[in-house]
């Protein structure tokens, strides 16, 4: 979506973050993303200069993407999930290029972003020698904090429901 809006290829956009759950609360964050425009790397937020689109249509479209794929194809979105798995395997095998990171659902223990421990939560990570590490120290604005907390709350509730179910089985 960012690439289309800026008239570049998807390969020209990097470091977009998906925070949290794989649900309608996931939060696509471009605050740390970069785009190559006319041979020069610039911040996506600065390049777009469209706060209302970035906080509105962009977020909601990404959050509803799975449902939109199912509706459009009248089939499962399994191929989309399969593509994501292949991308993760590629990233783990080859690592992330210097200066780039990917979003990956990993265990939240030890993160510096205030996400509770013991959740499988999507974070920005770098991968080297087949080992992932959190990208540390990214500034989080108030809008992002609210979205990140909302998706963490949902994951916490899902985890609690799963444990309740398992303990009663």
mmCIF file of C-alpha atoms in Angstrom:
data_model
loop_
_atom_site.group_PDB
_atom_site.id
_atom_site.type_symbol
_atom_site.label_atom_id
_atom_site.label_comp_id
_atom_site.label_asym_id
_atom_site.label_seq_id
_atom_site.Cartn_x
_atom_site.Cartn_y
_atom_site.Cartn_z
ATOM 1 C CA UNK A 1 0.000 0.000 0.000
ATOM 2 C CA UNK A 2 2.822 2.394 0.865
ATOM 3 C CA UNK A 3 4.675 1.565 -2.350
ATOM 4 C CA UNK A 4 1.540 2.067 -4.460
ATOM 5 C CA UNK A 5 0.776 5.369 -2.781
ATOM 6 C CA UNK A 6 4.334 6.593 -3.429
ATOM 7 C CA UNK A 7 4.597 5.158 -6.960
ATOM 8 C CA UNK A 8 7.547 2.865 -6.199
ATOM 9 C CA UNK A 9 8.027 -0.898 -6.014
ATOM 10 C CA UNK A 10 7.565 -2.836 -2.785
ATOM 11 C CA UNK A 11 11.326 -3.526 -2.830
ATOM 12 C CA UNK A 12 11.890 0.226 -2.409
ATOM 13 C CA UNK A 13 10.110 0.186 0.980
ATOM 14 C CA UNK A 14 11.744 -1.350 4.062
ATOM 15 C CA UNK A 15 11.352 -1.561 7.822
ATOM 16 C CA UNK A 16 7.572 -1.334 8.009
ATOM 17 C CA UNK A 17 6.599 -2.938 11.323
ATOM 18 C CA UNK A 18 3.602 -5.091 12.107
ATOM 19 C CA UNK A 19 3.139 -5.042 15.881
ATOM 20 C CA UNK A 20 1.108 -7.602 17.815
ATOM 21 C CA UNK A 21 -1.497 -10.164 16.961
ATOM 22 C CA UNK A 22 -2.433 -11.606 13.568
ATOM 23 C CA UNK A 23 -5.932 -10.176 13.838
ATOM 24 C CA UNK A 24 -7.866 -6.994 13.319
ATOM 25 C CA UNK A 25 -5.840 -5.403 16.151
ATOM 26 C CA UNK A 26 -2.448 -5.821 14.448
ATOM 27 C CA UNK A 27 -0.769 -2.449 14.038
ATOM 28 C CA UNK A 28 1.122 -1.559 10.851
ATOM 29 C CA UNK A 29 3.683 1.103 11.777
ATOM 30 C CA UNK A 30 5.630 3.166 9.236
ATOM 31 C CA UNK A 31 7.232 5.522 11.760
ATOM 32 C CA UNK A 32 10.613 3.794 11.286
ATOM 33 C CA UNK A 33 10.155 2.721 7.657
ATOM 34 C CA UNK A 34 12.294 3.981 4.794
ATOM 35 C CA UNK A 35 11.589 4.358 1.088
ATOM 36 C CA UNK A 36 13.910 4.888 -1.847
ATOM 37 C CA UNK A 37 12.635 7.872 -3.849
ATOM 38 C CA UNK A 38 14.596 9.130 -6.841
ATOM 39 C CA UNK A 39 17.677 7.244 -5.629
ATOM 40 C CA UNK A 40 17.542 8.725 -2.119
ATOM 41 C CA UNK A 41 16.391 6.950 1.067
ATOM 42 C CA UNK A 42 13.845 8.939 3.087
ATOM 43 C CA UNK A 43 11.413 8.250 5.900
ATOM 44 C CA UNK A 44 8.044 6.907 4.733
ATOM 45 C CA UNK A 45 6.132 9.185 7.071
ATOM 46 C CA UNK A 46 7.916 12.240 5.683
ATOM 47 C CA UNK A 47 7.548 11.032 2.077
ATOM 48 C CA UNK A 48 3.795 10.463 2.371
ATOM 49 C CA UNK A 49 2.950 13.603 4.339
ATOM 50 C CA UNK A 50 -0.546 12.174 4.943
ATOM 51 C CA UNK A 51 -1.147 11.617 8.642
ATOM 52 C CA UNK A 52 -4.874 10.956 8.257
ATOM 53 C CA UNK A 53 -4.307 8.195 5.645
ATOM 54 C CA UNK A 54 -1.516 6.601 7.700
ATOM 55 C CA UNK A 55 -3.592 6.582 10.910
ATOM 56 C CA UNK A 56 -6.868 5.735 9.181
ATOM 57 C CA UNK A 57 -7.286 3.891 5.885
ATOM 58 C CA UNK A 58 -3.788 2.392 5.898
ATOM 59 C CA UNK A 59 -4.139 0.866 9.385
ATOM 60 C CA UNK A 60 -7.694 -0.420 8.887
ATOM 61 C CA UNK A 61 -6.954 -1.869 5.435
ATOM 62 C CA UNK A 62 -3.951 -3.814 6.732
ATOM 63 C CA UNK A 63 -5.928 -4.965 9.779
ATOM 64 C CA UNK A 64 -8.747 -6.287 7.564
ATOM 65 C CA UNK A 65 -6.521 -7.751 4.824
ATOM 66 C CA UNK A 66 -7.120 -11.411 5.711
ATOM 67 C CA UNK A 67 -10.884 -10.974 5.644
ATOM 68 C CA UNK A 68 -10.625 -9.048 2.372
ATOM 69 C CA UNK A 69 -8.600 -11.852 0.749
ATOM 70 C CA UNK A 70 -11.178 -14.424 1.821
ATOM 71 C CA UNK A 71 -14.053 -12.259 0.574
ATOM 72 C CA UNK A 72 -12.417 -11.493 -2.789
ATOM 73 C CA UNK A 73 -11.289 -15.058 -3.528
ATOM 74 C CA UNK A 74 -14.233 -16.772 -1.855
ATOM 75 C CA UNK A 75 -11.529 -19.118 -0.611
ATOM 76 C CA UNK A 76 -9.230 -19.425 2.370
ATOM 77 C CA UNK A 77 -6.356 -16.983 2.805
ATOM 78 C CA UNK A 78 -4.060 -19.994 3.341
ATOM 79 C CA UNK A 79 -1.847 -19.075 0.376
ATOM 80 C CA UNK A 80 -1.189 -15.712 1.990
ATOM 81 C CA UNK A 81 -0.189 -17.488 5.213
ATOM 82 C CA UNK A 82 1.956 -19.930 3.226
ATOM 83 C CA UNK A 83 3.756 -17.015 1.555
ATOM 84 C CA UNK A 84 4.414 -15.461 4.976
ATOM 85 C CA UNK A 85 5.870 -18.760 6.227
ATOM 86 C CA UNK A 86 8.169 -18.938 3.181
ATOM 87 C CA UNK A 87 9.282 -15.334 3.789
ATOM 88 C CA UNK A 88 10.054 -16.154 7.447
ATOM 89 C CA UNK A 89 12.056 -19.245 6.504
ATOM 90 C CA UNK A 90 14.009 -17.202 3.925
ATOM 91 C CA UNK A 91 14.715 -14.482 6.504
ATOM 92 C CA UNK A 92 15.832 -17.002 9.130
ATOM 93 C CA UNK A 93 18.039 -18.861 6.643
ATOM 94 C CA UNK A 94 19.667 -15.845 4.975
ATOM 95 C CA UNK A 95 19.327 -13.232 7.724
ATOM 96 C CA UNK A 96 18.282 -9.634 7.365
ATOM 97 C CA UNK A 97 20.384 -7.213 5.337
ATOM 98 C CA UNK A 98 22.384 -4.660 7.315
ATOM 99 C CA UNK A 99 20.153 -1.741 8.309
ATOM 100 C CA UNK A 100 16.950 -3.680 7.694
ATOM 101 C CA UNK A 101 14.568 -5.579 9.915
ATOM 102 C CA UNK A 102 11.463 -7.707 9.504
ATOM 103 C CA UNK A 103 8.384 -8.241 11.635
ATOM 104 C CA UNK A 104 8.015 -11.684 13.129
ATOM 105 C CA UNK A 105 5.739 -13.263 15.719
ATOM 106 C CA UNK A 106 8.132 -14.241 18.506
ATOM 107 C CA UNK A 107 7.928 -14.817 22.252
ATOM 108 C CA UNK A 108 7.749 -11.425 23.958
ATOM 109 C CA UNK A 109 10.049 -12.249 26.895
ATOM 110 C CA UNK A 110 12.719 -9.596 27.411
ATOM 111 C CA UNK A 111 11.393 -7.010 24.950
ATOM 112 C CA UNK A 112 11.981 -3.314 25.654
ATOM 113 C CA UNK A 113 8.597 -2.124 24.355
ATOM 114 C CA UNK A 114 6.435 -2.760 27.407
ATOM 115 C CA UNK A 115 4.706 -5.799 25.934
ATOM 116 C CA UNK A 116 3.960 -8.380 28.665
ATOM 117 C CA UNK A 117 6.121 -11.517 28.729
ATOM 118 C CA UNK A 118 4.814 -14.902 27.570
ATOM 119 C CA UNK A 119 2.961 -13.692 24.475
ATOM 120 C CA UNK A 120 3.569 -14.594 20.848
ATOM 121 C CA UNK A 121 3.635 -11.044 19.505
ATOM 122 C CA UNK A 122 4.915 -9.576 16.255
ATOM 123 C CA UNK A 123 7.979 -7.385 16.779
ATOM 124 C CA UNK A 124 10.657 -5.888 14.558
ATOM 125 C CA UNK A 125 13.613 -8.276 14.586
ATOM 126 C CA UNK A 126 16.990 -8.636 12.951
ATOM 127 C CA UNK A 127 18.277 -12.077 12.087
ATOM 128 C CA UNK A 128 21.893 -13.164 11.916
ATOM 129 C CA UNK A 129 23.326 -16.691 11.963
ATOM 130 C CA UNK A 130 19.761 -18.070 12.049
ATOM 131 C CA UNK A 131 19.060 -16.283 15.353
ATOM 132 C CA UNK A 132 16.589 -13.436 15.788
ATOM 133 C CA UNK A 133 16.970 -10.476 18.123
ATOM 134 C CA UNK A 134 14.558 -7.672 18.935
ATOM 135 C CA UNK A 135 15.273 -4.350 17.277
ATOM 136 C CA UNK A 136 15.811 -2.269 20.410
ATOM 137 C CA UNK A 137 15.304 1.382 21.188
ATOM 138 C CA UNK A 138 12.820 2.476 18.539
ATOM 139 C CA UNK A 139 10.917 5.511 19.827
ATOM 140 C CA UNK A 140 7.208 4.799 20.244
ATOM 141 C CA UNK A 141 4.749 7.695 19.905
ATOM 142 C CA UNK A 142 1.425 7.891 21.754
ATOM 143 C CA UNK A 143 -0.645 6.661 18.766
ATOM 144 C CA UNK A 144 1.612 3.616 18.355
ATOM 145 C CA UNK A 145 1.636 2.913 22.099
ATOM 146 C CA UNK A 146 -2.172 2.818 22.149
ATOM 147 C CA UNK A 147 -2.312 0.415 19.177
ATOM 148 C CA UNK A 148 0.461 -1.806 20.576
ATOM 149 C CA UNK A 149 -1.244 -2.007 23.975
ATOM 150 C CA UNK A 150 -4.603 -2.869 22.384
ATOM 151 C CA UNK A 151 -3.183 -5.825 20.441
ATOM 152 C CA UNK A 152 -1.217 -6.998 23.535
ATOM 153 C CA UNK A 153 -4.438 -6.874 25.563
ATOM 154 C CA UNK A 154 -6.187 -9.032 22.953
ATOM 155 C CA UNK A 155 -3.342 -11.564 22.954
ATOM 156 C CA UNK A 156 -3.356 -11.693 26.759
ATOM 157 C CA UNK A 157 -7.113 -12.373 26.732
ATOM 158 C CA UNK A 158 -6.688 -15.078 24.068
ATOM 159 C CA UNK A 159 -3.922 -16.705 26.108
ATOM 160 C CA UNK A 160 -6.070 -16.644 29.253
ATOM 161 C CA UNK A 161 -9.035 -18.167 27.348
ATOM 162 C CA UNK A 162 -6.801 -20.914 25.963
ATOM 163 C CA UNK A 163 -5.452 -21.756 29.430
ATOM 164 C CA UNK A 164 -9.002 -21.809 30.861
ATOM 165 C CA UNK A 165 -10.067 -24.173 28.113
ATOM 166 C CA UNK A 166 -7.064 -26.433 28.624
ATOM 167 C CA UNK A 167 -7.505 -26.577 32.381
ATOM 168 C CA UNK A 168 -11.164 -27.563 32.056
ATOM 169 C CA UNK A 169 -10.559 -30.236 29.401
#
